[in-house]
JSON list of C-alpha atoms in Angstrom, two decimals:
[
{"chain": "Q", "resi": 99, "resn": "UNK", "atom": "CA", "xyz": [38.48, -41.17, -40.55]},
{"chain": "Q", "resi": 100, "resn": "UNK", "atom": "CA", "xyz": [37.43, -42.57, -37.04]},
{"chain": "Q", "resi": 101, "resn": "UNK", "atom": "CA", "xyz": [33.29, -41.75, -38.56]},
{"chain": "Q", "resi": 102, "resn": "UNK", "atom": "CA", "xyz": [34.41, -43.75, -42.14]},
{"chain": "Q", "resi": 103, "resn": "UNK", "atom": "CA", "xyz": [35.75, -46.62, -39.98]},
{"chain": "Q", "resi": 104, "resn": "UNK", "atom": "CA", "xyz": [32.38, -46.24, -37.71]},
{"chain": "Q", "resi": 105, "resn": "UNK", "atom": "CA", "xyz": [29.97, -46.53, -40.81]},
{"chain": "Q", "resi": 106, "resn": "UNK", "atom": "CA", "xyz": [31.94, -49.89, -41.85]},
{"chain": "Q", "resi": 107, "resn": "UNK", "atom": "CA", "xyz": [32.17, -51.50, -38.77]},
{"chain": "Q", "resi": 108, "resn": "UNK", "atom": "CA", "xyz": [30.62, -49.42, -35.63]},
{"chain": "Q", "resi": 109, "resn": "UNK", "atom": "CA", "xyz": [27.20, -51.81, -34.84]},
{"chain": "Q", "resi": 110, "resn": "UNK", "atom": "CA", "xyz": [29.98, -55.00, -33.49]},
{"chain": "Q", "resi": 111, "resn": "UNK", "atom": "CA", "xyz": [32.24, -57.53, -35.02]},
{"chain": "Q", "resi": 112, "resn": "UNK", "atom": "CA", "xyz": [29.88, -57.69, -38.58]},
{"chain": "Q", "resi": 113, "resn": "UNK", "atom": "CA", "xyz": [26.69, -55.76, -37.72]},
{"chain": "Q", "resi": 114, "resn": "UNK", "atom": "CA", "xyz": [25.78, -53.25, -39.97]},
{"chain": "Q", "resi": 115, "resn": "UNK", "atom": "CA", "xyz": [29.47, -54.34, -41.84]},
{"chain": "Q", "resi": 116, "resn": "UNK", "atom": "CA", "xyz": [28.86, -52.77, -45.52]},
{"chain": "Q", "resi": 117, "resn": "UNK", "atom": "CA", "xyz": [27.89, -55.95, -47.43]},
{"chain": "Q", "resi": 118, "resn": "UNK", "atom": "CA", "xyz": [27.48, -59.62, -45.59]},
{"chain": "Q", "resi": 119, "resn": "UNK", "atom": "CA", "xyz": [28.74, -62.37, -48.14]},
{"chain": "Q", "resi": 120, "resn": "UNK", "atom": "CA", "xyz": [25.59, -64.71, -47.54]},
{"chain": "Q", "resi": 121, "resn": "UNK", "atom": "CA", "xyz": [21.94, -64.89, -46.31]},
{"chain": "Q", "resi": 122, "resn": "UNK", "atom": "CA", "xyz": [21.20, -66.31, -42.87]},
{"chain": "Q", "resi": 123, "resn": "UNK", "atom": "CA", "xyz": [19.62, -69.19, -42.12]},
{"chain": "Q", "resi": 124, "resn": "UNK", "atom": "CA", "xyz": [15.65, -68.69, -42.47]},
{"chain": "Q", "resi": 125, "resn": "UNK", "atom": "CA", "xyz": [15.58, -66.43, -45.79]},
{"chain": "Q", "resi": 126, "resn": "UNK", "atom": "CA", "xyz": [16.55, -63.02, -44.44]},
{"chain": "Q", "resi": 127, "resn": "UNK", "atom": "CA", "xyz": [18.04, -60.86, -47.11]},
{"chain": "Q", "resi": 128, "resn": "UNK", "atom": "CA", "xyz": [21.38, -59.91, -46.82]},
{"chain": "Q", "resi": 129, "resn": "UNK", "atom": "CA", "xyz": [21.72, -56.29, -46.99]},
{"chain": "Q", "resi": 130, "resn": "UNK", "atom": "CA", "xyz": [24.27, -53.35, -46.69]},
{"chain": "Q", "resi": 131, "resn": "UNK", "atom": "CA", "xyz": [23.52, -51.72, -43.95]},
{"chain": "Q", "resi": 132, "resn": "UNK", "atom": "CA", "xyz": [26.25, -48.74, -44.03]},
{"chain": "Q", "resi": 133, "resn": "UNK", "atom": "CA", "xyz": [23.76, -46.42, -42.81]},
{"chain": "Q", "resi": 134, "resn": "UNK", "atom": "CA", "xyz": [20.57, -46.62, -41.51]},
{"chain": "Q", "resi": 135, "resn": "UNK", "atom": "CA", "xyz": [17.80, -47.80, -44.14]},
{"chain": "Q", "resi": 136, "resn": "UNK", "atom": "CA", "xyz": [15.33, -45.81, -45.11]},
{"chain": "Q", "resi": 137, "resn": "UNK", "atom": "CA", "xyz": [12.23, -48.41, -44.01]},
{"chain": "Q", "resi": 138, "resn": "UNK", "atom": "CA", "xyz": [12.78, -46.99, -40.18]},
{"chain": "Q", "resi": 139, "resn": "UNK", "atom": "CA", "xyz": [11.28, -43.94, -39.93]},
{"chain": "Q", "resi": 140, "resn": "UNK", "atom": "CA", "xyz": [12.75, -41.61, -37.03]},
{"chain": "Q", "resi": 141, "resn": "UNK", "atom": "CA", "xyz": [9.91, -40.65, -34.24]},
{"chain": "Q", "resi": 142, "resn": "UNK", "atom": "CA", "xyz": [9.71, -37.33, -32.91]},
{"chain": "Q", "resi": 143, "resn": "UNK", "atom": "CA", "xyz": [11.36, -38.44, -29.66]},
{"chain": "Q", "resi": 144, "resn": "UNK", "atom": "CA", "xyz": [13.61, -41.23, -28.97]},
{"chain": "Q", "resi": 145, "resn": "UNK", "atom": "CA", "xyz": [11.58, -44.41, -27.94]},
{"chain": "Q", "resi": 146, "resn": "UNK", "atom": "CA", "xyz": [11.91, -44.78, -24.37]},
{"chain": "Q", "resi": 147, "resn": "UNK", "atom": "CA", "xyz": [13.43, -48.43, -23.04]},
{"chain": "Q", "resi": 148, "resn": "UNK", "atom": "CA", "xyz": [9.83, -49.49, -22.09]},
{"chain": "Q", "resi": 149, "resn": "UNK", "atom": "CA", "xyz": [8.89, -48.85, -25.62]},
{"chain": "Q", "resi": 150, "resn": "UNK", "atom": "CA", "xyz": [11.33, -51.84, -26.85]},
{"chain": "Q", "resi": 151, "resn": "UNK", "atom": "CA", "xyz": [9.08, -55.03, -27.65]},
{"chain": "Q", "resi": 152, "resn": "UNK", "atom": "CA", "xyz": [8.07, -56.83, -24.52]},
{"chain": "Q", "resi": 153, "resn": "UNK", "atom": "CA", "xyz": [9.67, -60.27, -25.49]},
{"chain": "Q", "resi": 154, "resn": "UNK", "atom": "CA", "xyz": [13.04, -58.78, -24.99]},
{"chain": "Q", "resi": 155, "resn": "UNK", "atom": "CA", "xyz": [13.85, -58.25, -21.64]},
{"chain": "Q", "resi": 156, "resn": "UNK", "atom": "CA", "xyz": [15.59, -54.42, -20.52]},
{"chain": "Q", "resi": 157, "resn": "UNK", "atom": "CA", "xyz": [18.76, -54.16, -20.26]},
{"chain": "Q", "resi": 158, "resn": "UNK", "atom": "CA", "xyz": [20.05, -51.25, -18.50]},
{"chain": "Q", "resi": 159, "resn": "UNK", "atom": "CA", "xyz": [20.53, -52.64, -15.20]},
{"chain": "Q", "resi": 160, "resn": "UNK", "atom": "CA", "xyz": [21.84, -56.21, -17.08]},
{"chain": "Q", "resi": 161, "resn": "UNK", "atom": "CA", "xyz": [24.89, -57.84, -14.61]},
{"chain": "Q", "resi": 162, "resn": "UNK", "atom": "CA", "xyz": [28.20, -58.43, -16.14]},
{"chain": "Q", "resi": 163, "resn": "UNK", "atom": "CA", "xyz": [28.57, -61.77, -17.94]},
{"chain": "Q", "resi": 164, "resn": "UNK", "atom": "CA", "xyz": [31.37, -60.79, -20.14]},
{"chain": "Q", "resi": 165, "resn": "UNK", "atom": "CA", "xyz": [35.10, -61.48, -19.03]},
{"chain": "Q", "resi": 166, "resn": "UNK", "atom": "CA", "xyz": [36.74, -58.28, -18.06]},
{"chain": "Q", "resi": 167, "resn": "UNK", "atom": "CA", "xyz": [39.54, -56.97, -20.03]},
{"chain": "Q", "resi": 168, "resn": "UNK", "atom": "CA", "xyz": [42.48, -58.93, -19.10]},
{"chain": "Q", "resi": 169, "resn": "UNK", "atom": "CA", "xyz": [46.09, -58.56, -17.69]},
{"chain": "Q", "resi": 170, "resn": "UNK", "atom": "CA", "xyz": [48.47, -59.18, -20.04]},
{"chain": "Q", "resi": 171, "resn": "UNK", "atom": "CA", "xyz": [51.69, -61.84, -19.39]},
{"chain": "Q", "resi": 172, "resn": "UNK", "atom": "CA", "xyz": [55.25, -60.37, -18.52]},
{"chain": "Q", "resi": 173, "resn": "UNK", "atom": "CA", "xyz": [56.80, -58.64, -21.34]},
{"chain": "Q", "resi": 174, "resn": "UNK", "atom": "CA", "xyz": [59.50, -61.53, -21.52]},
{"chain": "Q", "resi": 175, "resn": "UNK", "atom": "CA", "xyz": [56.78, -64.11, -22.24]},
{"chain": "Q", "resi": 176, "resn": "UNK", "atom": "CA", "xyz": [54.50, -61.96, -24.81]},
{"chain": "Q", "resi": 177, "resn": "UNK", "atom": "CA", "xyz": [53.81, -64.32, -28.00]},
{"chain": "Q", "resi": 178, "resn": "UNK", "atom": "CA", "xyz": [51.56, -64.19, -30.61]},
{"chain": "Q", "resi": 179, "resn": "UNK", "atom": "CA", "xyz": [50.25, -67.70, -28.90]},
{"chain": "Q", "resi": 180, "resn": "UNK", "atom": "CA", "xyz": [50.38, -65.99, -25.90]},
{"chain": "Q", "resi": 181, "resn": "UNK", "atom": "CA", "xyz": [48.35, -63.13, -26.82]},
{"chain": "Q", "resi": 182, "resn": "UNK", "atom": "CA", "xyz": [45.86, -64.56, -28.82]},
{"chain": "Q", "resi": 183, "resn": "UNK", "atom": "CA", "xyz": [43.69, -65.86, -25.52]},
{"chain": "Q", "resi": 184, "resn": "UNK", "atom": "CA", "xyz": [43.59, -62.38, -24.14]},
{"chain": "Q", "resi": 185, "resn": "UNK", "atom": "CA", "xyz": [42.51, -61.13, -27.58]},
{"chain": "Q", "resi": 186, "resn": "UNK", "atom": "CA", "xyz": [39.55, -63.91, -27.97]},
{"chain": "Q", "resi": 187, "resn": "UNK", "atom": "CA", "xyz": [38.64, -62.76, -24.04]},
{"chain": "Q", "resi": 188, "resn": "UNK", "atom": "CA", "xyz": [38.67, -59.03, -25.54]},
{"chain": "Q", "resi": 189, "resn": "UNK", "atom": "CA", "xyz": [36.59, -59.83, -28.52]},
{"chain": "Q", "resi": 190, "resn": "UNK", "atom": "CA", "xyz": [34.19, -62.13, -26.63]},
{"chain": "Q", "resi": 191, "resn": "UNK", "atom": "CA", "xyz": [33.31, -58.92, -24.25]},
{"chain": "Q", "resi": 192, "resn": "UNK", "atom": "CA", "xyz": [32.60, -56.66, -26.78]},
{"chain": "Q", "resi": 193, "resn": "UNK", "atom": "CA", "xyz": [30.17, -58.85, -29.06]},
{"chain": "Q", "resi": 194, "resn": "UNK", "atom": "CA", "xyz": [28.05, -59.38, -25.29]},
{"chain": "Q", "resi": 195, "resn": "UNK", "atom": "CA", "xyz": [27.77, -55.97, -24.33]},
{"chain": "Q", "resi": 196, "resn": "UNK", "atom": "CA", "xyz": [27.27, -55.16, -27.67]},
{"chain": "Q", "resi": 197, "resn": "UNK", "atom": "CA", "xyz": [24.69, -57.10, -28.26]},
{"chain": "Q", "resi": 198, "resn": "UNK", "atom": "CA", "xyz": [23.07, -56.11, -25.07]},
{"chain": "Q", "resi": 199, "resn": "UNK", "atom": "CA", "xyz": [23.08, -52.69, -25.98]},
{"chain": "Q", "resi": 200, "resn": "UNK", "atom": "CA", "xyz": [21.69, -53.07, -29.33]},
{"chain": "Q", "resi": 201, "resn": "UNK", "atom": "CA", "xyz": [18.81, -55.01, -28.03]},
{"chain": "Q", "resi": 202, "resn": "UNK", "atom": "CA", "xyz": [17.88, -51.73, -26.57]},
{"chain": "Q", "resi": 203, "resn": "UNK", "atom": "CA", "xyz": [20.02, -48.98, -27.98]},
{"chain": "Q", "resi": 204, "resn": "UNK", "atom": "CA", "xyz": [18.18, -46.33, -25.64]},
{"chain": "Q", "resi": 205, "resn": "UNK", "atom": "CA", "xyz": [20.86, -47.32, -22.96]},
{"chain": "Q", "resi": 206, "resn": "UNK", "atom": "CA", "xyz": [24.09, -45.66, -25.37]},
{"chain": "Q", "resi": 207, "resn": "UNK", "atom": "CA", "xyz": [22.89, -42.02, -24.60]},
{"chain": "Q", "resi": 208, "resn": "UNK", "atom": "CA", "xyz": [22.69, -42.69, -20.44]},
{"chain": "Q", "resi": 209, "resn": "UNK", "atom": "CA", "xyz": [27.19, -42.57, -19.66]},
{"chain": "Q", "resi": 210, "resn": "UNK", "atom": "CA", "xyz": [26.39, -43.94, -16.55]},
{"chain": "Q", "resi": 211, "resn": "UNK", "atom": "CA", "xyz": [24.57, -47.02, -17.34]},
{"chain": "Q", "resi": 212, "resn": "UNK", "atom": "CA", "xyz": [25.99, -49.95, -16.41]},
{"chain": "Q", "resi": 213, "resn": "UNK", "atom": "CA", "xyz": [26.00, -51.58, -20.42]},
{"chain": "Q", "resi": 214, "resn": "UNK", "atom": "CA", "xyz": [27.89, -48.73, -21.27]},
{"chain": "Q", "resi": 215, "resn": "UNK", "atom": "CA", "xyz": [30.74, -48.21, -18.64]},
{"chain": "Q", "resi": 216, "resn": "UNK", "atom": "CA", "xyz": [31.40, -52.19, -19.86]},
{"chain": "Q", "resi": 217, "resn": "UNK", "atom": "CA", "xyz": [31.57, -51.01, -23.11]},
{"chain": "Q", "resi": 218, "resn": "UNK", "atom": "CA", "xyz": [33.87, -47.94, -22.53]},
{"chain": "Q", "resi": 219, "resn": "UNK", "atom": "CA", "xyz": [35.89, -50.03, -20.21]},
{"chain": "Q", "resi": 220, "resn": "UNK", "atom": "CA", "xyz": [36.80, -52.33, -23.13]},
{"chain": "Q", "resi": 221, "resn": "UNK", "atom": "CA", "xyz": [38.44, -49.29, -24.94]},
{"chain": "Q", "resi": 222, "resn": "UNK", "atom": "CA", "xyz": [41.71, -46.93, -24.10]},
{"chain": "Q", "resi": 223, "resn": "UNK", "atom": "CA", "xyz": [40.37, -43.44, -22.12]},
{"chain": "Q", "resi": 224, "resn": "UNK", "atom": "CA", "xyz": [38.98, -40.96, -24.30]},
{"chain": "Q", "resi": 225, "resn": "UNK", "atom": "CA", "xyz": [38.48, -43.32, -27.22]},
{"chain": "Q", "resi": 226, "resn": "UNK", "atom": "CA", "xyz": [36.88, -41.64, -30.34]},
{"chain": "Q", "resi": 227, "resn": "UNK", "atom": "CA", "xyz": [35.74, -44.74, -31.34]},
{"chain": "Q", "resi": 228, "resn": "UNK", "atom": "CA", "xyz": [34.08, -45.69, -28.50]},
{"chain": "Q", "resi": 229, "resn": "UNK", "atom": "CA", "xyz": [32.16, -42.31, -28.18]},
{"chain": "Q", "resi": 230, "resn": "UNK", "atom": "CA", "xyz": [31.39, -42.52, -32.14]},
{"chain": "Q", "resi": 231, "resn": "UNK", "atom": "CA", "xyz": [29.74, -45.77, -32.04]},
{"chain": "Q", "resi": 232, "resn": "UNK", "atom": "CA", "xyz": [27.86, -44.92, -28.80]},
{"chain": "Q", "resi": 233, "resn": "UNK", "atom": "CA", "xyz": [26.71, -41.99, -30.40]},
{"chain": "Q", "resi": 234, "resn": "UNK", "atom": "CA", "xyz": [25.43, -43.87, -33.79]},
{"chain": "Q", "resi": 235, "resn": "UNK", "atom": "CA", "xyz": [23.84, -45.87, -31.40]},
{"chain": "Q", "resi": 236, "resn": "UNK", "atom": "CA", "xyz": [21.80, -43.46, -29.67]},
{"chain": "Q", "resi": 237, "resn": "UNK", "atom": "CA", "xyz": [21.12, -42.50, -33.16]},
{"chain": "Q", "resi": 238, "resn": "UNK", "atom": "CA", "xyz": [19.26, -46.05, -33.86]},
{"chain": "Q", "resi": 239, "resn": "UNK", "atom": "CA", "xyz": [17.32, -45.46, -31.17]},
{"chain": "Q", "resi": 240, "resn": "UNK", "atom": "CA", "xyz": [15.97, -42.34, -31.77]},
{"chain": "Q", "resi": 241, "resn": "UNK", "atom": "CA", "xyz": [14.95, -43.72, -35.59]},
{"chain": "Q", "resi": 242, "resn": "UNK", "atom": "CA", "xyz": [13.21, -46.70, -33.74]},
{"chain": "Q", "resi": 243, "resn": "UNK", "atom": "CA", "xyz": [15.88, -49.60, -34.73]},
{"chain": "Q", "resi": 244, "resn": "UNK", "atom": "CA", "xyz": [15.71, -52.49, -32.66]},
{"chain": "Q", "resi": 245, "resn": "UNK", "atom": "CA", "xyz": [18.24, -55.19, -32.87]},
{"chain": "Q", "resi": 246, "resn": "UNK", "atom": "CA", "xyz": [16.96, -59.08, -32.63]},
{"chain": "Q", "resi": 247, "resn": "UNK", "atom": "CA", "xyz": [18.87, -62.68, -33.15]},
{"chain": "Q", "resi": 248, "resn": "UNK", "atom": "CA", "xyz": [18.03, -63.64, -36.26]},
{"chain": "Q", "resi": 249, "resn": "UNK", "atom": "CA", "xyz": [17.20, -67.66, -37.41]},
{"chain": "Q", "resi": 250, "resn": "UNK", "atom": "CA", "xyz": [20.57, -69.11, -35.64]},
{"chain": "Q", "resi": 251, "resn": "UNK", "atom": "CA", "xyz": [19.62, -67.65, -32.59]},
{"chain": "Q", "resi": 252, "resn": "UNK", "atom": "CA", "xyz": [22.80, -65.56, -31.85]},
{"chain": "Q", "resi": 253, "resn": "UNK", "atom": "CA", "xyz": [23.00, -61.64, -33.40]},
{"chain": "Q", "resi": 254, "resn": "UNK", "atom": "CA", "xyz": [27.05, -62.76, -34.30]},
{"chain": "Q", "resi": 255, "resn": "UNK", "atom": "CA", "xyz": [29.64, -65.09, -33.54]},
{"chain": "Q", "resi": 256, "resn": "UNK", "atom": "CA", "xyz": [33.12, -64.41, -33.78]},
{"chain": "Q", "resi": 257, "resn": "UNK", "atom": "CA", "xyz": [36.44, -66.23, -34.04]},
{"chain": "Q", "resi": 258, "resn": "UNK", "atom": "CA", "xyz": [40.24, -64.78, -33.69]},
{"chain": "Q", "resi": 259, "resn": "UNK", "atom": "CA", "xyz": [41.96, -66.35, -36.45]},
{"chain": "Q", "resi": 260, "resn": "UNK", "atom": "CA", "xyz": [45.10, -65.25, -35.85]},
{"chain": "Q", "resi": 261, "resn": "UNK", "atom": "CA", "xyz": [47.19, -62.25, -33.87]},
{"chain": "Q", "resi": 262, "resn": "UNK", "atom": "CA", "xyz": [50.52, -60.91, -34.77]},
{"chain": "Q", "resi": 263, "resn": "UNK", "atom": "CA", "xyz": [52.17, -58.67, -32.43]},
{"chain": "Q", "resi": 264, "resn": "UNK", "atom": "CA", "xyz": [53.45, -55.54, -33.64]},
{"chain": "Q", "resi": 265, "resn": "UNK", "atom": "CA", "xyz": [55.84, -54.29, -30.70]},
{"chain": "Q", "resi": 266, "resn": "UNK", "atom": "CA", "xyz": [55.58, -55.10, -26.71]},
{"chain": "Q", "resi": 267, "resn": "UNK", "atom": "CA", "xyz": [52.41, -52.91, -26.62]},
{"chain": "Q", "resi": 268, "resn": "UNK", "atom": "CA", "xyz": [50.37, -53.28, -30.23]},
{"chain": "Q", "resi": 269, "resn": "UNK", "atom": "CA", "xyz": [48.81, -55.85, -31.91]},
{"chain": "Q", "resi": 270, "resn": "UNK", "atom": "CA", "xyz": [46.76, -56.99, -34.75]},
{"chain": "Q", "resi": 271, "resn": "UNK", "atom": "CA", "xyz": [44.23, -59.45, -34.69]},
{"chain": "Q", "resi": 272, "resn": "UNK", "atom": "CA", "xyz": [42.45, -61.35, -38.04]},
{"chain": "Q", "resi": 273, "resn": "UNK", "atom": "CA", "xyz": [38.40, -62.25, -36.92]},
{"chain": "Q", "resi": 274, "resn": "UNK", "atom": "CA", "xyz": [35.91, -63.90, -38.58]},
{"chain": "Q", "resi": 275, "resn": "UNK", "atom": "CA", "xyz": [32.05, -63.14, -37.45]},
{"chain": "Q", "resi": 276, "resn": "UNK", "atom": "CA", "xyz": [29.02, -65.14, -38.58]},
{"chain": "Q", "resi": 277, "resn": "UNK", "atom": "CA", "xyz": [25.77, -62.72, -38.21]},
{"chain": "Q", "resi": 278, "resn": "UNK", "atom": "CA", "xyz": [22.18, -63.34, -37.89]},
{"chain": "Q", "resi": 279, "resn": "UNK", "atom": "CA", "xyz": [20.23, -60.25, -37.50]},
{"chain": "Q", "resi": 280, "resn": "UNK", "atom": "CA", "xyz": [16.93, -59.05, -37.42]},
{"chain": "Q", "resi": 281, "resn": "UNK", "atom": "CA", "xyz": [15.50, -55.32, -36.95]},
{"chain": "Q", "resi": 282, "resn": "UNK", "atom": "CA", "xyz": [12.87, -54.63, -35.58]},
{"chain": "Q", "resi": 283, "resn": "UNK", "atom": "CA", "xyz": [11.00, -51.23, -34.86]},
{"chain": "Q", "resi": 284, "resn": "UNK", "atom": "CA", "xyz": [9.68, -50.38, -31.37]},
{"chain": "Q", "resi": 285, "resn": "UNK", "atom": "CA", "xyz": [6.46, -52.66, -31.18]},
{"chain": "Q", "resi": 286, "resn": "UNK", "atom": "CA", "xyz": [8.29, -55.34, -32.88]},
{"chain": "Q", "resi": 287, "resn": "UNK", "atom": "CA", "xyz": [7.46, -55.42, -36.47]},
{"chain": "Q", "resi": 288, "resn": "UNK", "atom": "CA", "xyz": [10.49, -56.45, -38.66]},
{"chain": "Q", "resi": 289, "resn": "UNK", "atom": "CA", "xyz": [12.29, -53.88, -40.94]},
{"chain": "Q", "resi": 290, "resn": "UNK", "atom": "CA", "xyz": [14.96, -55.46, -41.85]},
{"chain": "Q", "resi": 291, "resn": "UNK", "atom": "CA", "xyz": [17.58, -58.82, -41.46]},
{"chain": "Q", "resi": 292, "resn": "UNK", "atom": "CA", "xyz": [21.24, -59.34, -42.50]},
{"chain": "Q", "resi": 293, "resn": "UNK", "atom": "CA", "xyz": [22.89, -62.44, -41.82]},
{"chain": "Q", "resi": 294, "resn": "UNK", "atom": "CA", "xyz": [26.34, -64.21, -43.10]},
{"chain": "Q", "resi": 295, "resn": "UNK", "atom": "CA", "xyz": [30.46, -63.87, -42.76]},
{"chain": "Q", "resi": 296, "resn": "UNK", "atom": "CA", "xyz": [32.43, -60.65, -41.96]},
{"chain": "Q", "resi": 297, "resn": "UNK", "atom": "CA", "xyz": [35.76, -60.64, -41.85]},
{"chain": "Q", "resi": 298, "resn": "UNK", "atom": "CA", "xyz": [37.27, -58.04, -39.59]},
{"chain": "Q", "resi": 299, "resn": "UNK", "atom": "CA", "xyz": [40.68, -56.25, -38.37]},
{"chain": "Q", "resi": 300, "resn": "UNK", "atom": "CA", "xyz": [41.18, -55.63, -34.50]},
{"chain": "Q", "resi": 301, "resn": "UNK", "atom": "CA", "xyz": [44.10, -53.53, -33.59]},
{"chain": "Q", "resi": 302, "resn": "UNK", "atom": "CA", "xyz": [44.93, -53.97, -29.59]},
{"chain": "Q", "resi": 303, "resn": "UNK", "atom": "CA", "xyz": [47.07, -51.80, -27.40]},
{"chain": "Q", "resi": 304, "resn": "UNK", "atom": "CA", "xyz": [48.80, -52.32, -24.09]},
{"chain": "Q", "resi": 305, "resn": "UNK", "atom": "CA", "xyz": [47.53, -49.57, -21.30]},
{"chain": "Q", "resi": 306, "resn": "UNK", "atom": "CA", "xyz": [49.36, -50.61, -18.42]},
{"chain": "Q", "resi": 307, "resn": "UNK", "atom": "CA", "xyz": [49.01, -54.36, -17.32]},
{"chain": "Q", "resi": 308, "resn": "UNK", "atom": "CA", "xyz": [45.97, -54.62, -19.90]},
{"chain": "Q", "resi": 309, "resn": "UNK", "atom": "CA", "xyz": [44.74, -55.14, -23.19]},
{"chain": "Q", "resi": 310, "resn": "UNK", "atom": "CA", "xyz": [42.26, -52.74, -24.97]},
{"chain": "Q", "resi": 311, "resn": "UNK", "atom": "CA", "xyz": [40.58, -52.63, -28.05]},
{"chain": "Q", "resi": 312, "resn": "UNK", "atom": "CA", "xyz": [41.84, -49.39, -30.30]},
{"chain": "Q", "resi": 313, "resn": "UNK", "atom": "CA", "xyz": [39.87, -49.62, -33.80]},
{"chain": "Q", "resi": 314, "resn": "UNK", "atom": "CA", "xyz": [37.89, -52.28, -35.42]},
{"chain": "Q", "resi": 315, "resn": "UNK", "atom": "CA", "xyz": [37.92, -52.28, -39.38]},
{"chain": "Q", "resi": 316, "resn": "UNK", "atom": "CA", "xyz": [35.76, -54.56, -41.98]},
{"chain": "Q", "resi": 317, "resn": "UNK", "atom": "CA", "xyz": [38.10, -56.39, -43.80]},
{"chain": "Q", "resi": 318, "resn": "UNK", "atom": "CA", "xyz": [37.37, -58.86, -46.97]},
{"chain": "Q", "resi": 319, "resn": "UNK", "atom": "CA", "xyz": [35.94, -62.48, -45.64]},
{"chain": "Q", "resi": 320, "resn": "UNK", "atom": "CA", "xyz": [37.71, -64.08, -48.33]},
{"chain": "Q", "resi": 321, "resn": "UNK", "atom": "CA", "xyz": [39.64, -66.31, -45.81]},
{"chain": "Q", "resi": 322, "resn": "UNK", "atom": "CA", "xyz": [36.99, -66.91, -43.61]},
{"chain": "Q", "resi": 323, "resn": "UNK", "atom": "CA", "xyz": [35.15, -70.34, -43.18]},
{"chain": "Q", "resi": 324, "resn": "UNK", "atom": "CA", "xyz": [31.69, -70.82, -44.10]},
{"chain": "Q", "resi": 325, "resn": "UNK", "atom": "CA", "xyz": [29.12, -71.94, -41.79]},
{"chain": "Q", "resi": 326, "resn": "UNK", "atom": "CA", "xyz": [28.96, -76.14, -42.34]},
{"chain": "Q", "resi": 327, "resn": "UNK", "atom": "CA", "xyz": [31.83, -75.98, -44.70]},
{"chain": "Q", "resi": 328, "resn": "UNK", "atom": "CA", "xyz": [35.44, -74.28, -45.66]},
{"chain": "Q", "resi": 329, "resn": "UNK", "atom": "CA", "xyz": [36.35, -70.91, -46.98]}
]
């Protein structure tokens, strides 16, 4: 179950989500991009991180820009309302260190890098999820899948829309994530793009004082908004 909920929503908050519901700005086809397509052909080795194209700077070594995971209010005072900051704080990590990771997916195989400890840090101890999507990762590398913004500049965007608390230490969170996505192969040359609105399922748990992300799941887009215009 943990792999079926990987293949639908392991890339980040709409990357590589089974079927976008609209082309990106620029003409880029939308695609569904479950698995890897068959236009990147895997190289005997993995590419290494100097082998990503040159325009795209490395990063393994990358400084934390993300906000950490964040301590949660008193028991007494936990509210959806309340809750719903910390979950946009949550959400806004994991789309940055995702993205940084996919611009070089090389990093997801190295536990020690510092991309990846971000990553993992996002997540309870031990997560499956985590571990599964670092390891599909790796996986992208090794078939030569590099991931570039695509025409609006940004891989994905994403907005909470809404967070209901299911008990003092679970909740589930509504998000809507505009993509724009090209892939590229090692020395640059496009093999695919994907672009459009994903709607998406968060479920976060309490560990401790903090909240953590537990599993992400594709959900319809249906109530989504449309870039320039309404659902």
């Amino acid at each position: 179950m943990v792999r079926d909920r990987l293949v639908a929503f392991v890339l980040a908050l709409g990357v590589l989500a089974s079927a976008c519901s609209g082309d990106d700005d620029g003409g880029g086809s939308t695609t569904d991009s479950a698995a890897p397509t068959t236009t990147a052909v895997a190289p005997t080795t993995a590419p290494s991180s100097t082998a990503a194209p040159s325009t795209t700077p490395t990063t393994s070594s990358a400084p934390s820009t993300s906000p950490a995971p964040t301590t949660s209010p008193p028991s007494t005072a936990l509210t959806n309302e309340a809750l719903k900051p910390l979950v946009e704080q949550l959400v806004d990590s994991y789309d940055a260190v995702v993205a940084e990771i996919l611009a070089d997916p090389n990093v997801a195989s190295a536990p020690e890098n510092a991309l990846v400890r971000r990553y993992v840090a996002l997540f309870p101890p031990d997560s499956a999820f985590a571990a599964g999507a670092l390891e599909f990762w790796a996986g992208e590398a090794a078939a030569g899948r590099f991931y570039r913004p695509g025409p609006r500049g940004v891989l994905y965007e994403s907005t909470v829309q809404s967070v209901e608390l299911r008990g003092e230490s679970e909740a589930v969170a509504k998000v809507c994530t505009t993509s724009s996505i090209q892939i590229v192969d090692a020395s640059g040359n496009p093999l695919e793009s994907q672009g459009g609105v994903n709607g998406g399922e968060i479920v976060v748990v309490r560990v401790g004082d903090q909240w953590l992300l537990r599993d992400l799941t594709r959900v319809p887009a249906d109530d989504c908004p449309r870039p320039g215009g309404t659902p």
